[in-house]
Coordinates of C-alpha atoms and ligand atoms in Angstrom, one line a residue:
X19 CA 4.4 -23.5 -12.1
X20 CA 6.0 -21.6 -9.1
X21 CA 8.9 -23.5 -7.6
X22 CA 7.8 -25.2 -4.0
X23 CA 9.7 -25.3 -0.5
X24 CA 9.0 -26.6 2.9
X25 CA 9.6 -24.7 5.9
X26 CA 10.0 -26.8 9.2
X27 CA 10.1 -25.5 12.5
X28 CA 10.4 -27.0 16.1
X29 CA 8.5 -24.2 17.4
X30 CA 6.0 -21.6 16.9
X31 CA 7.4 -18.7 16.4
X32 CA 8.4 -15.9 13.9
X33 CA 7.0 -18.6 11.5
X34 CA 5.3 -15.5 9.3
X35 CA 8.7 -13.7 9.4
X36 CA 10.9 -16.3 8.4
X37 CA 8.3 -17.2 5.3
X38 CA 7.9 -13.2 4.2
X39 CA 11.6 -13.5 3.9
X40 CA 12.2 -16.6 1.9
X41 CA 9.1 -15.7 -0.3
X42 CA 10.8 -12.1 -0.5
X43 CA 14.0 -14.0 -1.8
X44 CA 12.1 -16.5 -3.8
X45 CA 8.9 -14.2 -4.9
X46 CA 7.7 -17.5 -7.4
X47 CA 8.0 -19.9 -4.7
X48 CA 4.9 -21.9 -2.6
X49 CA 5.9 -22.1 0.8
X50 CA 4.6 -24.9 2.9
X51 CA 5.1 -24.6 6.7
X52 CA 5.1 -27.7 8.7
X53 CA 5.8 -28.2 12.7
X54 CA 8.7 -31.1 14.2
X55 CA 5.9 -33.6 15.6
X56 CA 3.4 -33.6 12.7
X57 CA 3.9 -35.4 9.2
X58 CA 6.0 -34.2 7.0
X59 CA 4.2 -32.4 4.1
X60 CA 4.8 -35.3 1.1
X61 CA 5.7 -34.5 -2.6
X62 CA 8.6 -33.3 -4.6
X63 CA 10.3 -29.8 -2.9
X64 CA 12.8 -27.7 -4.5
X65 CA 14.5 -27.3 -1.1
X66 CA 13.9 -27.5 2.7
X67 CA 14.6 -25.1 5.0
X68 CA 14.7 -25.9 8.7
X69 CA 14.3 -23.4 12.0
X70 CA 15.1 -25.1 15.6
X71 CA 15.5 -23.2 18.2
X72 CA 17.0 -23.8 21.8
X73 CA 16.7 -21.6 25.0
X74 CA 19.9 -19.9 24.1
X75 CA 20.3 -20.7 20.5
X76 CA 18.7 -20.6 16.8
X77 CA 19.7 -22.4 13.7
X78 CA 19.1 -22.7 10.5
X79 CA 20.0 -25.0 7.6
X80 CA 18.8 -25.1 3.9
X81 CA 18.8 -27.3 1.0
X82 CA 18.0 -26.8 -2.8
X83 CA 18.4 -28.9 -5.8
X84 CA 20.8 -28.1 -8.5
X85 CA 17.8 -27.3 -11.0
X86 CA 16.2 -24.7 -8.5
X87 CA 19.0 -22.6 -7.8
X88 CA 20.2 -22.5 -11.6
X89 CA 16.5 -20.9 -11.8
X90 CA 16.5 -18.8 -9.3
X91 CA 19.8 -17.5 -10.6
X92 CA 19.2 -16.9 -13.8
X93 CA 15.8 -15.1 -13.0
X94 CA 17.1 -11.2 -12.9
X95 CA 13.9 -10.0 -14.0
X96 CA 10.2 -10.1 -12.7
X97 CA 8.3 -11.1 -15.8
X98 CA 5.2 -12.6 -16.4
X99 CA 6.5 -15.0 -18.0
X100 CA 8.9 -16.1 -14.8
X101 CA 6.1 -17.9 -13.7
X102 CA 7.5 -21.0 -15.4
X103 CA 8.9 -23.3 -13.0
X104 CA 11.7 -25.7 -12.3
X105 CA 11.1 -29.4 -13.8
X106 CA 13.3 -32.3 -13.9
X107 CA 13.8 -32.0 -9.8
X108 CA 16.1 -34.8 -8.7
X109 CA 14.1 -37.0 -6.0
X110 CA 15.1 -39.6 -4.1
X111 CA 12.8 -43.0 -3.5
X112 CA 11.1 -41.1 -0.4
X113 CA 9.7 -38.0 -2.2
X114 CA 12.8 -36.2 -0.5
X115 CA 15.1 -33.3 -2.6
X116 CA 18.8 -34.4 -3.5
X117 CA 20.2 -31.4 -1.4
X118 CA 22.2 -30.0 -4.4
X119 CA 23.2 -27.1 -2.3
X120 CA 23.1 -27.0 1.4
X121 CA 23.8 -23.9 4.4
X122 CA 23.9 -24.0 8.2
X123 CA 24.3 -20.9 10.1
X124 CA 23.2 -20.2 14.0
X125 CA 23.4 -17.5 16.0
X126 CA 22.6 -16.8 20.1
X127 CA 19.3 -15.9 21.3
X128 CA 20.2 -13.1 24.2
X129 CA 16.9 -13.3 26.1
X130 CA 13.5 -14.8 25.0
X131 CA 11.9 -12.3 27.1
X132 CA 12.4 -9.3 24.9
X133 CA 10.7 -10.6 21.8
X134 CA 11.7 -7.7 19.7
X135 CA 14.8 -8.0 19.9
X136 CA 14.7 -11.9 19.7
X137 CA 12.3 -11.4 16.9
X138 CA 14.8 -9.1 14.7
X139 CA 18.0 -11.7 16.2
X140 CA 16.0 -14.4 14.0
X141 CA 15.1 -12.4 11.0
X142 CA 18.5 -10.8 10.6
X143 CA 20.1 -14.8 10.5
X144 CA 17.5 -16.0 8.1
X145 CA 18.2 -13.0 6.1
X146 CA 22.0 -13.2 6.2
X147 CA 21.6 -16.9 5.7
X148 CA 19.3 -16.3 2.3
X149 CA 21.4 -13.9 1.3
X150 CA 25.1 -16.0 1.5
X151 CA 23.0 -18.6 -0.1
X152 CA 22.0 -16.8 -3.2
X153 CA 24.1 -13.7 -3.1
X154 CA 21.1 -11.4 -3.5
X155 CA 20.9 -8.8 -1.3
X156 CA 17.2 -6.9 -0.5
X157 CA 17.1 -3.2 -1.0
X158 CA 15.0 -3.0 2.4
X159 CA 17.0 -5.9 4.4
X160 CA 15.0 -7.8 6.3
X161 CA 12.1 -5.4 6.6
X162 CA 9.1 -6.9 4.9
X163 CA 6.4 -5.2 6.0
X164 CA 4.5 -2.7 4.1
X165 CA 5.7 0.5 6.3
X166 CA 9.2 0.4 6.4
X167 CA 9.6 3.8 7.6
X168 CA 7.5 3.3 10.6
X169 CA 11.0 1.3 12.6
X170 CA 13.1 4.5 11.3
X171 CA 9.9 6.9 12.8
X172 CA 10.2 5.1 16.0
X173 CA 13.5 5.5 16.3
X174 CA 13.5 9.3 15.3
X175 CA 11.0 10.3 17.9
X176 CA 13.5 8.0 20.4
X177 CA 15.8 11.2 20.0
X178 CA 18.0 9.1 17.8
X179 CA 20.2 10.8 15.1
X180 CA 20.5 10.4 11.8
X181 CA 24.0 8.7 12.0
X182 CA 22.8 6.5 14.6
X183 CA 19.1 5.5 12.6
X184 CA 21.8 4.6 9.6
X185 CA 23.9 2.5 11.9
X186 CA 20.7 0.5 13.4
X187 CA 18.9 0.1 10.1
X188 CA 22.0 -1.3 8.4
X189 CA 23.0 -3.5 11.2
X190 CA 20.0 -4.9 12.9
X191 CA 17.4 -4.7 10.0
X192 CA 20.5 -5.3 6.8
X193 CA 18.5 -2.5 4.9
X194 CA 21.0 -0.9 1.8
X195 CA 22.4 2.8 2.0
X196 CA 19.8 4.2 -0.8
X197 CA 16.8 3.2 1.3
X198 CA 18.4 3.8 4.4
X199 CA 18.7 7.7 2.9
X200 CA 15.0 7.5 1.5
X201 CA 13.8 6.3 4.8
X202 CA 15.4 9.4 6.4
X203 CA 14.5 11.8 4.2
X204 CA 11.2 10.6 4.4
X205 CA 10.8 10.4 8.1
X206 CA 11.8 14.1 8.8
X207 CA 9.5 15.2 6.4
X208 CA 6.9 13.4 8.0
X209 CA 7.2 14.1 11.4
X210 CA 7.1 18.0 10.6
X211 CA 4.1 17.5 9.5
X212 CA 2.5 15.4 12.2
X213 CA 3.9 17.7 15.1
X214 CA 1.3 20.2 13.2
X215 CA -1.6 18.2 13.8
X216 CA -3.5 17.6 17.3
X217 CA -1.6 15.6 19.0
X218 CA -4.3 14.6 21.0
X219 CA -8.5 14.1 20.1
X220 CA -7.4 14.6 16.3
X221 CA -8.5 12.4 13.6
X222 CA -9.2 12.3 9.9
X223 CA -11.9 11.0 8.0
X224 CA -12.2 9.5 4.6
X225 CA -15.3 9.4 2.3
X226 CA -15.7 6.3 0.1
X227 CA -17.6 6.9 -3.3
X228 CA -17.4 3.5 -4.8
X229 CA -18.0 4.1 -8.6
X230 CA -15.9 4.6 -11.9
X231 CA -16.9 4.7 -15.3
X232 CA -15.1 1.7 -16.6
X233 CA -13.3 -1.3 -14.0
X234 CA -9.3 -0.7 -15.0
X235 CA -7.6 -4.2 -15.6
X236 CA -5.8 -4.3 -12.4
X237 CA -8.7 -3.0 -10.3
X238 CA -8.9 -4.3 -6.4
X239 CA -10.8 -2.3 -4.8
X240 CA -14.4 -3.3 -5.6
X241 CA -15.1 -0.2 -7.5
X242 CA -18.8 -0.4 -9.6
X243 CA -18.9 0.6 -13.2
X244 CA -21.6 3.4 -13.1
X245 CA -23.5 2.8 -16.1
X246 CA -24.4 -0.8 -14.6
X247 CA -24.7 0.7 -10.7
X248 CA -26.8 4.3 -11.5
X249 CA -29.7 3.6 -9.9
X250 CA -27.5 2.8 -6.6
X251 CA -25.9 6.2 -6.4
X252 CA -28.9 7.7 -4.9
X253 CA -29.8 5.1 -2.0
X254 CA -26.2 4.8 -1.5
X255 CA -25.9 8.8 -1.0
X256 CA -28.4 8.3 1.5
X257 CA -26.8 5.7 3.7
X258 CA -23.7 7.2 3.2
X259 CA -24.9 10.3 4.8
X260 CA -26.5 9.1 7.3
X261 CA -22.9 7.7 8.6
X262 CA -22.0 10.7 8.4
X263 CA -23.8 12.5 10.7
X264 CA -23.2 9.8 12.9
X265 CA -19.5 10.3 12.9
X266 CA -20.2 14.3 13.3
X267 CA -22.4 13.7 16.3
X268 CA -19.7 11.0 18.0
X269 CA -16.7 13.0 17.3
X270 CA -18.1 16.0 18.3
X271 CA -15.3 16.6 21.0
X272 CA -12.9 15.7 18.4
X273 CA -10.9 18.1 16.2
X274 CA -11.2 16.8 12.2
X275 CA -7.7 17.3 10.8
X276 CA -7.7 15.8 7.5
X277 CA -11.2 14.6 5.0
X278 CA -10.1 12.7 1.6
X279 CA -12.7 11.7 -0.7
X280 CA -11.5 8.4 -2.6
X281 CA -13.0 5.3 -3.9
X282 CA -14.0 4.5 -7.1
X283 CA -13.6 8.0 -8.4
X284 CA -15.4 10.5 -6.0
X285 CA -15.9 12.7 -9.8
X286 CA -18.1 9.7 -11.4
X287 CA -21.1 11.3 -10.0
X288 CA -22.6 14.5 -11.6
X289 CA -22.0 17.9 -10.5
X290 CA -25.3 18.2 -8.4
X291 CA -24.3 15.5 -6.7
X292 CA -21.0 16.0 -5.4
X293 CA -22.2 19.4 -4.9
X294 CA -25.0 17.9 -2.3
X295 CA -22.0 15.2 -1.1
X296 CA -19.9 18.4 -0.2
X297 CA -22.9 20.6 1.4
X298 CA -23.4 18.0 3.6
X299 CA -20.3 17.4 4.9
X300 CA -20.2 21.0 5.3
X301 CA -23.3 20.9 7.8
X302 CA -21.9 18.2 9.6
X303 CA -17.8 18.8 10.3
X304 CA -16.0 22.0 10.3
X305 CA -14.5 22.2 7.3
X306 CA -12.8 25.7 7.6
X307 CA -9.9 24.4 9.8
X308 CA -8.3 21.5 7.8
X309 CA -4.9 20.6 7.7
X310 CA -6.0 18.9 4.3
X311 CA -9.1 18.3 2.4
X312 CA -8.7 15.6 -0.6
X313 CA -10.6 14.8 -3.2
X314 CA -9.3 12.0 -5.6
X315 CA -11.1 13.6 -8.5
X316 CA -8.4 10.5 -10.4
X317 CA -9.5 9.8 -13.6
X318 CA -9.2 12.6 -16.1
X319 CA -12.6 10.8 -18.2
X320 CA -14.5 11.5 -15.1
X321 CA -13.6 15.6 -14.3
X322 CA -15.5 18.2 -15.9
X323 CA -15.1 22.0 -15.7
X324 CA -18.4 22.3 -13.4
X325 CA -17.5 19.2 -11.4
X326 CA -13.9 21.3 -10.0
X327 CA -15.8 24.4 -10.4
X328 CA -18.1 22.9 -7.4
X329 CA -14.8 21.8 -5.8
X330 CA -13.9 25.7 -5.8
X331 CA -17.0 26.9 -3.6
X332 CA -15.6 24.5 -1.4
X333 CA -12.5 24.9 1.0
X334 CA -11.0 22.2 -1.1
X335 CA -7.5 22.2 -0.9
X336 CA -5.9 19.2 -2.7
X337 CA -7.0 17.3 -5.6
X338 CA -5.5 14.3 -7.6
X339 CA -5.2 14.1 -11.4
X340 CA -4.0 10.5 -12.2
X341 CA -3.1 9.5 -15.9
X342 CA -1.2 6.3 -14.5
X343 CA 0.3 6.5 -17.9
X344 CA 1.0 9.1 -20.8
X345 CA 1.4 6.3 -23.3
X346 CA -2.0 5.7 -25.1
X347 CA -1.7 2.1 -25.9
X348 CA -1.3 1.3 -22.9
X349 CA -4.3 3.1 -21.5
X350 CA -6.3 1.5 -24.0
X351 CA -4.9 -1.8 -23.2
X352 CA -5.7 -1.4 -19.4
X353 CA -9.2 -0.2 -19.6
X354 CA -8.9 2.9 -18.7
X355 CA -11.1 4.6 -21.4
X356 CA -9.7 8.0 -21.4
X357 CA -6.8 9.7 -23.5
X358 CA -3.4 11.2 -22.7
X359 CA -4.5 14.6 -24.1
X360 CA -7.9 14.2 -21.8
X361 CA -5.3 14.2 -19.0
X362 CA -3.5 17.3 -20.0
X363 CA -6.9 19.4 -20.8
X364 CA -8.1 18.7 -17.3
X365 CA -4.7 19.5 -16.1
X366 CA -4.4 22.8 -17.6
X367 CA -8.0 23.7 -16.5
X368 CA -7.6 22.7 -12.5
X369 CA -4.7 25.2 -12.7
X370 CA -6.9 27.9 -14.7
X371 CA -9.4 26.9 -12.4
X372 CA -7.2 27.8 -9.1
X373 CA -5.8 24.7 -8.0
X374 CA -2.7 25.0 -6.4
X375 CA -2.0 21.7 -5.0
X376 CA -2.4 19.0 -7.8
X377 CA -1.3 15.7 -7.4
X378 CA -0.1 12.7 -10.2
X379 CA -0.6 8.9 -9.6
X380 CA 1.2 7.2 -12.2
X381 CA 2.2 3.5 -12.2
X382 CA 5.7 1.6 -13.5
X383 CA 5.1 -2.2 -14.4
X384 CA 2.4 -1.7 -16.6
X385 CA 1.9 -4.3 -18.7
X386 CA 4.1 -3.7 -22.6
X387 CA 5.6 -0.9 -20.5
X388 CA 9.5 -0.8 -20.0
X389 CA 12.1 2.2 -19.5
X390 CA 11.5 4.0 -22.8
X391 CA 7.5 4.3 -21.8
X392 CA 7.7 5.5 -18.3
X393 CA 10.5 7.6 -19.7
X394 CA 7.3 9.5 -21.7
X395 CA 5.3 9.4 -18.8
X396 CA 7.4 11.2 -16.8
X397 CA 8.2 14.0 -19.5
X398 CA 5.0 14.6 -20.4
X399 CA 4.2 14.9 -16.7
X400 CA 7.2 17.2 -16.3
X401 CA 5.9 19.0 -18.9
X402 CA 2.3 19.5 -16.9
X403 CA 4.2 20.4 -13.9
X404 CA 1.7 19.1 -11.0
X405 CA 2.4 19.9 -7.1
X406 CA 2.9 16.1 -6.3
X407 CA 4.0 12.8 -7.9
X408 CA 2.7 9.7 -6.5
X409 CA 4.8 6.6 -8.0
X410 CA 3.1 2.8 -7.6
X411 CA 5.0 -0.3 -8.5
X412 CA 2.1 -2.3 -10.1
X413 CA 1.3 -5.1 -7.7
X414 CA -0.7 -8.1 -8.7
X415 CA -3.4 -8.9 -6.3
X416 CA -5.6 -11.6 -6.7
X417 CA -8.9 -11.4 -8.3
X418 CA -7.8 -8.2 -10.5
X419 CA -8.9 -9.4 -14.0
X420 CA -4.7 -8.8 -15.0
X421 CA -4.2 -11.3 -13.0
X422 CA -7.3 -13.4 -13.7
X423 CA -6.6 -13.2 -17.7
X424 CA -2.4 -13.0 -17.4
X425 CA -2.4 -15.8 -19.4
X426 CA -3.5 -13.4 -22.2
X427 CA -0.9 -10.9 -21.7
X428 CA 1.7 -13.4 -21.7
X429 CA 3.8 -12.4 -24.4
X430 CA 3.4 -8.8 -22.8
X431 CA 6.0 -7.8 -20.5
X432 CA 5.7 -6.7 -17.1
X433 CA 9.0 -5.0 -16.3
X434 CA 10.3 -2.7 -13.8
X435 CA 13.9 -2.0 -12.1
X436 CA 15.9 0.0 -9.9
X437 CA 16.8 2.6 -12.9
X438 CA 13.2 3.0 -13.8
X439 CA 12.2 3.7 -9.9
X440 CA 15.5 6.2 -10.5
X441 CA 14.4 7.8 -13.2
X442 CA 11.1 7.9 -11.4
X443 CA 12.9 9.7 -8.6
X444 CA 15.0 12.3 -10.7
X445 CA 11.9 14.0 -12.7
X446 CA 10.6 14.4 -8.7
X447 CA 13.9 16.2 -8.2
X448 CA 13.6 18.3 -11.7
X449 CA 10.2 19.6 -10.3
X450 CA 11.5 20.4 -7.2
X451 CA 9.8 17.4 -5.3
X452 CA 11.2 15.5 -2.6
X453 CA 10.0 12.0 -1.0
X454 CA 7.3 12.1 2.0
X455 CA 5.7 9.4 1.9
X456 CA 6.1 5.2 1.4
X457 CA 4.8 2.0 1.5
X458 CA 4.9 -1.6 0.1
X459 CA 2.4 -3.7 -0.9
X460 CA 2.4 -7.4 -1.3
X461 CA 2.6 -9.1 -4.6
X462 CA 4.4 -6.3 -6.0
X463 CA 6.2 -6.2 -9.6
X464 CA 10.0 -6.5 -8.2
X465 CA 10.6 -5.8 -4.9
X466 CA 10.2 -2.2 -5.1
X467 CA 8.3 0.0 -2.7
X468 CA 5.3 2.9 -3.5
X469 CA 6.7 6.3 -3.2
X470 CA 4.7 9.8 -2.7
X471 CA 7.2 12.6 -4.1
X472 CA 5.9 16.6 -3.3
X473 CA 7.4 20.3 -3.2
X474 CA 7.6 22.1 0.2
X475 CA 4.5 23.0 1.7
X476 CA 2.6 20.4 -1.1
X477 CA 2.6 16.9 0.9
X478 CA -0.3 14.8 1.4
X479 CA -1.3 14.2 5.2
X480 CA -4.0 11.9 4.7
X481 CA -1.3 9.6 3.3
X482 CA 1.0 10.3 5.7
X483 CA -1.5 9.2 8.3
X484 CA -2.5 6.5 6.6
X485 CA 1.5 5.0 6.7
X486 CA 2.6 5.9 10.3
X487 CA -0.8 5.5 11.8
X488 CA -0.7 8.2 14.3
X489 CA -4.6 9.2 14.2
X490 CA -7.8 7.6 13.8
X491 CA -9.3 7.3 10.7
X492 CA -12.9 7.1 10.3
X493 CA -14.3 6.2 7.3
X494 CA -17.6 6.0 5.8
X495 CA -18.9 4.1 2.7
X496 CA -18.9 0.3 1.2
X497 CA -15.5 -1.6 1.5
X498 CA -14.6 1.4 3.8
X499 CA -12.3 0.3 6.7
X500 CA -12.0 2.8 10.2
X501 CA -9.0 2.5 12.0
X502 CA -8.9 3.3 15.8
X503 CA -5.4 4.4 16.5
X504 CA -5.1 4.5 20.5
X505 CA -3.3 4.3 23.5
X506 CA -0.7 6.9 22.7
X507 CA -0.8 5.2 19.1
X508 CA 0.7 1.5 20.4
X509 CA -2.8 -0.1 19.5
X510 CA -4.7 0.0 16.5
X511 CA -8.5 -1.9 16.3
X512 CA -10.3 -1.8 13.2
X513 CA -14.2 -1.4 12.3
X514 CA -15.4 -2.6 8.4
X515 CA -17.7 -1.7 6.4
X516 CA -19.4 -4.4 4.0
X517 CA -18.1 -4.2 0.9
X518 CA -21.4 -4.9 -1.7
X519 CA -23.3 -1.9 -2.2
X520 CA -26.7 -3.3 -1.2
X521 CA -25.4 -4.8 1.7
X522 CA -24.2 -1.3 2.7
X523 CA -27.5 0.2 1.8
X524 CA -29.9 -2.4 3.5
X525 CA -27.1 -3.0 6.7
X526 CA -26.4 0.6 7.3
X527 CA -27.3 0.4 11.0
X528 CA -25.2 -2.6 11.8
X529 CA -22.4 -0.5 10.4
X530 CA -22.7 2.6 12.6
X531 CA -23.0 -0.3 15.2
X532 CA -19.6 -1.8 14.7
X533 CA -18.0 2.1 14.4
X534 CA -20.1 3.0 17.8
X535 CA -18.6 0.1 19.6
X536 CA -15.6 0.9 18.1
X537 CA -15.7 4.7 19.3
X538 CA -16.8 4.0 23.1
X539 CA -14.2 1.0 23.9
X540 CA -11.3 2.4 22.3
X541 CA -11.5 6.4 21.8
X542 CA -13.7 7.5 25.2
Ligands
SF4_629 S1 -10.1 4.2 -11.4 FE1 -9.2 3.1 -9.6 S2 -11.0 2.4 -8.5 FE2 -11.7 2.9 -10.5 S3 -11.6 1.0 -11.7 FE3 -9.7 2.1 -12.0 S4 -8.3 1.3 -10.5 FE4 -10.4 0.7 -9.8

């Protein structure tokens, strides 16, 4: 059992904050938030942390039991089998913790009125307070969000330097030298390629194709194994086209910069089909002028020679080749039924073939995976030589059945570390590659970010978009969400699709709905 802390604050604000951090401290621990003025949340608590803040003032104080932070301590790993908890806490007759260890610290609030700043006042103290009490420090500070690198854009296009970014991400947001460099590097690229796009009436549009052959063990995103979901590829097509259009016809006034097909596995389908898929958004945007145009063919099982040869007689410029792993146990032990040779064929054929922008998705925490099989990954892939690496730290969302059957797996491993993200890092270098893109997701094996790595000129816009949301997005298909980035990119409103596939199919109208009331009030 995960340990278990209350949170109690006399107001209500920067409560979300303040818990990201202590769970980002504490990954294992349940974190029950309770308000001064309503009954204290009763049970046995590992510690208690308390916020109270004044007009001019906030402090905090913290205390832990003896047994928690000997735990805590002596956890230097994420594993799965971390998940085992603290017993024997100390209690008193009241249900309250024996404070075993206990920290005050307070700082000044400058001016309620500027919340921002107010807001990053608060985080900065809980985060230096955390990290006295447990000597950790957090590779990104006190940034918890998933796009750390949209602060250091901000402050870029504020006509801030380099030295003076560094300064400000190490002193207001605590974030270490390493990412502070990562975050530059990665801004700069980024920005040269936004200032390429249209700055104004651009947007990009994604194309959801919700099927793969086999559901991979840590699937979330709703995909449909094909052999059970055939017969829906064709009334799906159908709907899915008819959104289409209906984005051509709205946007008309609008200049398409970017068009990635993902899902699922866009390459499920057969030839003829993606062939039709592609003809028709051919009728219906200008596909001539693209910055970028993406298709995740992913899983090598799925790509045949005629399937990229149909990608050729289109103006497709970027495709994706993702073995997620060269080590064949551990594709077999995933799911994914396809093997590390497949990977290379298809490799080797794409480049035959023409393709001159191909990028690699591969993932560290795997489960049985440690230094010494990432280590393979990598030198196979070195080997391969694609355009772009694409590095994800596997994160453990709910409902994925890894997480549903963990208790399987237990004696299985789930390990990654700084030196594995390193070595990670340097076979990008040895191939040329340098950082562009990167995000974070919640429930993440260690606190480690995702990171997009690519040669000059080979950088992936779409995800670049997607992180610094700077454009709309539009996108069409089941579980497809559109993103309406507007005034001068300081408000974002979403539109989503359903998610079941019949529900797309029969509700099809109600979903151009939501995206035409989304278009009118927030783009005209
Ligand atoms: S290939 Fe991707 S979308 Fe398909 S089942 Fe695997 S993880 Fe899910």
């Amino acid at each position: 059992m995960p340990s278990e802390f209350r949170l109690r604050l006399n107001r209500h604000i920067f409560e979300y904050d303040i818990y990201n951090l202590i769970r980002s401290f504490f990954p294992l621990a349940e974190v029950k938030i309770w308000y001064e003025g309503e009954t204290k949340p009763e049970g046995t608590f590992d510690a208690d942390f308390s916020v109270d803040y004044t007009d001019t003032r906030v402090s905090i104080s913290f205390g832990m039991t003896d047994e928690a932070l000997v735990l805590y301590k002596s956890a230097s790993s994420v594993s799965a089998s971390d998940d085992a908890g603290a017993d024997g806490k100390i209690v008193t007759g009241g249900g309250d913790v024996l404070l075993a260890s206990e920290l005050s610290m307070e700082a000044p609030i400058a001016n309620w009125d500027d919340r921002v700043s107010t807001k990053n006042d608060v985080k900065r103290l809980v985060y230096q307070h955390l990290h006295a009490l447990t000597g950790q420090e957090l590779p990104w500070g006190d940034l918890t969000g998933i796009r750390p690198t949209k602060i250091a854009m901000q402050m870029l296009e504020s006509g801030m330097t380099d030295d003076e970014m560094r300064e400000e991400l190490r002193e207001i947001y605590c974030v270490g030298e390493a990412k502070t460099e990562l975050a530059l590097t990665t801004v700069h690229r980024e920005k040269k390629l936004i200032d390429s796009l249209h700055a104004e009436k651009g947007y990009s549009l994604y194309v959801g194709i919700p099927f793969c052959p086999t559901i991979c063990l840590y699937c979330s995103f709703g995909s449909h194994r094909m052999d059970t979901y055939r017969d829906m590829v064709k009334p799906y097509f159908e709907a899915l086209y008819k959104e289409l259009r209906f984005i051509s016809e709205e946007m008309k006034d609008w200049h398409l910069d970017s068009l990635y097909i993902g899902g699922g596995t866009p390459t499920s389908v057969s030839a003829e089909q993606l062939r039709e898929l592609l003809q028709e958004l051919e009728k219906n945007f200008d596909l001539e002028n693209l910055a970028e145009f993406t298709i995740e063919a992913g899983r090598p099982d799925t790509i045949t020679e005629d399937k990229l040869r149909v990608m050729r007689e289109f103006p497709v410029t970027r495709i994706s080749i993702n073995p997620q792993t060269m080590n064949q146990k551990t594709l077999d032990l995933i799911g994914r039924h396809h093997t590390v040779e497949q990977t290379r064929e298809i490799f080797l054929l794409a480049r035959s073939l023409g393709f001159d922008n191909i990028n690699m998705d591969i993932i560290v925490g795997l489960p049985g995976e440690g230094a010494a099989e990432v280590q393979e990954t990598l030198d196979r892939i070195k080997e391969m030589d694609p355009d772009s690496l694409t590095v994800h730290s596997l994160a453990l969302k709910r409902a994925t059945r890894l997480n549903l059957f963990k208790d399987s797996y237990e004696p299985i491993s789930f390990e990654n570390s700084e030196s594995i993200m390193e070595a990670a890092a340097s076979c990008a270098a040895d191939m040329g590659m340098s950082p562009y893109y990167l995000y974070r997701q919640k429930n993440m094996a260690g606190n480690f970010e995702n990171v997009g790595y690519a040669r000059p000129g080979k950088a992936g816009v779409y995800n670049i978009l997607i992180m610094e949301e700077r454009q709309s997005i539009l996108a069409a298909g089941s579980g497809a969400s559109t993103k309406f980035v507007f005034d001068g990119g300081r408000r974002i409103e979403r539109a989503e699709n359903v998610k079941d596939l019949h529900n797309y199919v029969e509700r099809i109208d109600e979903m151009l709905e939501r995206k035409k009331y989304g278009i009118e009030n927030y783009l005209k």
